[in-house]
Amino acid sequence: MIKRLFWLTVGFGLGVLFMLRLTRAVRATVERYLPAPLAERLRALNAALDQRAREIRARTRPLRSVS
């Protein structure tokens, strides 16, 4: 049982590390090949979505504390 738990943990850790590394590599490649105006539009869209998510969280926080 201990061996299984050990290898499960090792596999999970390696999977997480692999995905983080892959995510960084893909982002770097996308940044390298995107034209500047498109990259700026995507950054602006991402910022707007982040702002909207913060507003929604702030609005729903009081509702969650009531229940």
Coordinates of N, CA and C in Angstrom, one line a residue:
M1 N 0.8 -1.2 0.0 CA 0.0 0.0 0.0 C 0.9 1.3 0.0
I2 N 2.0 1.3 0.8 CA 2.8 2.4 0.8 C 3.5 2.6 -0.5
K3 N 3.9 1.6 -1.2 CA 4.5 1.7 -2.5 C 3.5 2.3 -3.5
R4 N 2.3 1.9 -3.5 CA 1.3 2.5 -4.4 C 1.1 4.0 -4.1
L5 N 1.0 4.3 -2.9 CA 0.8 5.7 -2.5 C 2.0 6.5 -3.0
F6 N 3.2 6.0 -2.8 CA 4.4 6.7 -3.2 C 4.4 6.9 -4.7
W7 N 4.2 5.9 -5.5 CA 4.2 6.0 -6.9 C 3.1 6.9 -7.4
L8 N 2.0 6.8 -6.8 CA 0.9 7.7 -7.2 C 1.2 9.1 -6.9
T9 N 1.9 9.4 -5.8 CA 2.3 10.8 -5.5 C 3.4 11.2 -6.5
V10 N 4.4 10.4 -6.8 CA 5.4 10.7 -7.7 C 4.8 10.9 -9.1
G11 N 3.9 10.1 -9.6 CA 3.3 10.3 -10.9 C 2.5 11.6 -10.9
F12 N 1.8 11.9 -9.9 CA 1.0 13.1 -9.9 C 1.9 14.3 -9.9
G13 N 3.0 14.3 -9.1 CA 4.0 15.4 -9.1 C 4.6 15.6 -10.5
L14 N 5.0 14.5 -11.1 CA 5.6 14.6 -12.4 C 4.6 15.2 -13.5
G15 N 3.4 14.7 -13.3 CA 2.4 15.2 -14.3 C 2.1 16.7 -14.1
V16 N 2.1 17.2 -12.9 CA 1.9 18.7 -12.6 C 3.1 19.4 -13.2
L17 N 4.3 19.0 -12.9 CA 5.5 19.6 -13.4 C 5.6 19.7 -14.9
F18 N 5.2 18.6 -15.5 CA 5.2 18.5 -17.0 C 4.2 19.5 -17.6
M19 N 3.0 19.6 -17.0 CA 2.0 20.5 -17.5 C 2.4 22.0 -17.3
L20 N 3.1 22.3 -16.2 CA 3.6 23.6 -16.0 C 4.6 24.0 -17.0
R21 N 5.5 23.1 -17.2 CA 6.6 23.3 -18.2 C 6.0 23.5 -19.6
L22 N 5.0 22.6 -20.0 CA 4.4 22.7 -21.3 C 3.6 24.0 -21.5
T23 N 3.0 24.4 -20.4 CA 2.2 25.7 -20.5 C 3.1 26.8 -20.7
R24 N 4.3 26.9 -20.1 CA 5.2 28.0 -20.3 C 5.8 27.9 -21.7
A25 N 6.1 26.7 -22.2 CA 6.6 26.6 -23.6 C 5.6 27.1 -24.6
V26 N 4.4 26.7 -24.4 CA 3.3 27.1 -25.4 C 3.1 28.6 -25.3
R27 N 3.0 29.2 -24.1 CA 2.9 30.6 -24.1 C 4.0 31.4 -24.7
A28 N 5.2 30.9 -24.5 CA 6.4 31.5 -25.1 C 6.3 31.4 -26.6
T29 N 5.9 30.3 -27.1 CA 5.8 30.1 -28.6 C 4.7 31.0 -29.2
V30 N 3.6 31.1 -28.5 CA 2.5 31.9 -29.0 C 2.9 33.4 -29.0
E31 N 3.5 33.8 -27.9 CA 4.0 35.2 -27.9 C 5.0 35.5 -29.0
R32 N 5.8 34.6 -29.3 CA 6.8 34.8 -30.4 C 6.2 34.9 -31.7
Y33 N 5.1 34.2 -32.0 CA 4.5 34.2 -33.3 C 3.3 35.1 -33.5
L34 N 2.8 35.7 -32.4 CA 1.6 36.6 -32.6 C 2.1 37.9 -33.1
P35 N 1.3 38.5 -34.0 CA 1.5 39.9 -34.4 C 1.2 40.8 -33.2
A36 N 2.0 41.9 -33.1 CA 1.8 42.8 -32.0 C 0.4 43.4 -31.8
P37 N -0.3 43.8 -32.8 CA -1.7 44.3 -32.6 C -2.6 43.3 -32.0
L38 N -2.5 42.1 -32.5 CA -3.4 41.0 -32.0 C -3.0 40.6 -30.6
A39 N -1.8 40.6 -30.3 CA -1.3 40.3 -28.9 C -1.9 41.4 -28.0
E40 N -1.9 42.7 -28.4 CA -2.4 43.7 -27.5 C -3.9 43.6 -27.3
R41 N -4.6 43.2 -28.4 CA -6.1 43.0 -28.3 C -6.4 41.9 -27.3
L42 N -5.6 40.8 -27.4 CA -5.8 39.7 -26.5 C -5.5 40.0 -25.1
R43 N -4.4 40.8 -24.9 CA -4.1 41.2 -23.5 C -5.2 42.1 -22.9
A44 N -5.8 43.0 -23.7 CA -6.9 43.9 -23.3 C -8.1 43.0 -23.0
L45 N -8.4 42.1 -23.8 CA -9.5 41.2 -23.6 C -9.3 40.4 -22.3
N46 N -8.2 39.9 -22.1 CA -7.9 39.2 -20.8 C -8.0 40.0 -19.6
A47 N -7.5 41.3 -19.7 CA -7.7 42.2 -18.6 C -9.1 42.5 -18.3
A48 N -9.9 42.7 -19.4 CA -11.4 43.0 -19.2 C -12.1 41.8 -18.5
L49 N -11.7 40.6 -19.0 CA -12.3 39.4 -18.4 C -11.9 39.2 -16.9
D50 N -10.7 39.5 -16.6 CA -10.2 39.5 -15.2 C -11.0 40.5 -14.3
Q51 N -11.2 41.7 -14.9 CA -11.9 42.7 -14.1 C -13.3 42.3 -13.9
R52 N -14.0 41.8 -14.9 CA -15.4 41.3 -14.8 C -15.5 40.2 -13.8
A53 N -14.5 39.3 -13.8 CA -14.6 38.2 -12.8 C -14.4 38.7 -11.4
R54 N -13.6 39.7 -11.2 CA -13.4 40.3 -9.9 C -14.7 41.0 -9.4
E55 N -15.4 41.7 -10.4 CA -16.7 42.3 -10.0 C -17.7 41.3 -9.7
I56 N -17.8 40.2 -10.4 CA -18.8 39.2 -10.1 C -18.5 38.6 -8.7
R57 N -17.2 38.3 -8.4 CA -16.9 37.7 -7.1 C -17.2 38.7 -6.0
A58 N -17.0 40.0 -6.2 CA -17.3 41.0 -5.2 C -18.8 41.1 -5.0
R59 N -19.6 40.9 -6.0 CA -21.0 41.0 -5.9 C -21.6 39.8 -5.3
T60 N -21.1 38.6 -5.5 CA -21.6 37.4 -5.0 C -21.1 37.1 -3.6
R61 N -20.1 37.7 -3.2 CA -19.5 37.4 -1.8 C -20.5 37.6 -0.7
P62 N -21.3 38.8 -0.7 CA -22.3 38.9 0.4 C -23.4 37.9 0.3
L63 N -23.7 37.5 -0.9 CA -24.8 36.5 -1.0 C -24.4 35.1 -0.5
R64 N -23.1 34.8 -0.6 CA -22.6 33.5 -0.1 C -22.6 33.5 1.5
S65 N -22.3 34.7 2.0 CA -22.2 34.8 3.5 C -23.5 34.7 4.2
V66 N -24.6 35.0 3.4 CA -25.9 34.9 4.0 C -26.4 33.5 4.3
S67 N -26.1 32.6 3.3 CA -26.6 31.2 3.4 C -25.7 30.3 4.3

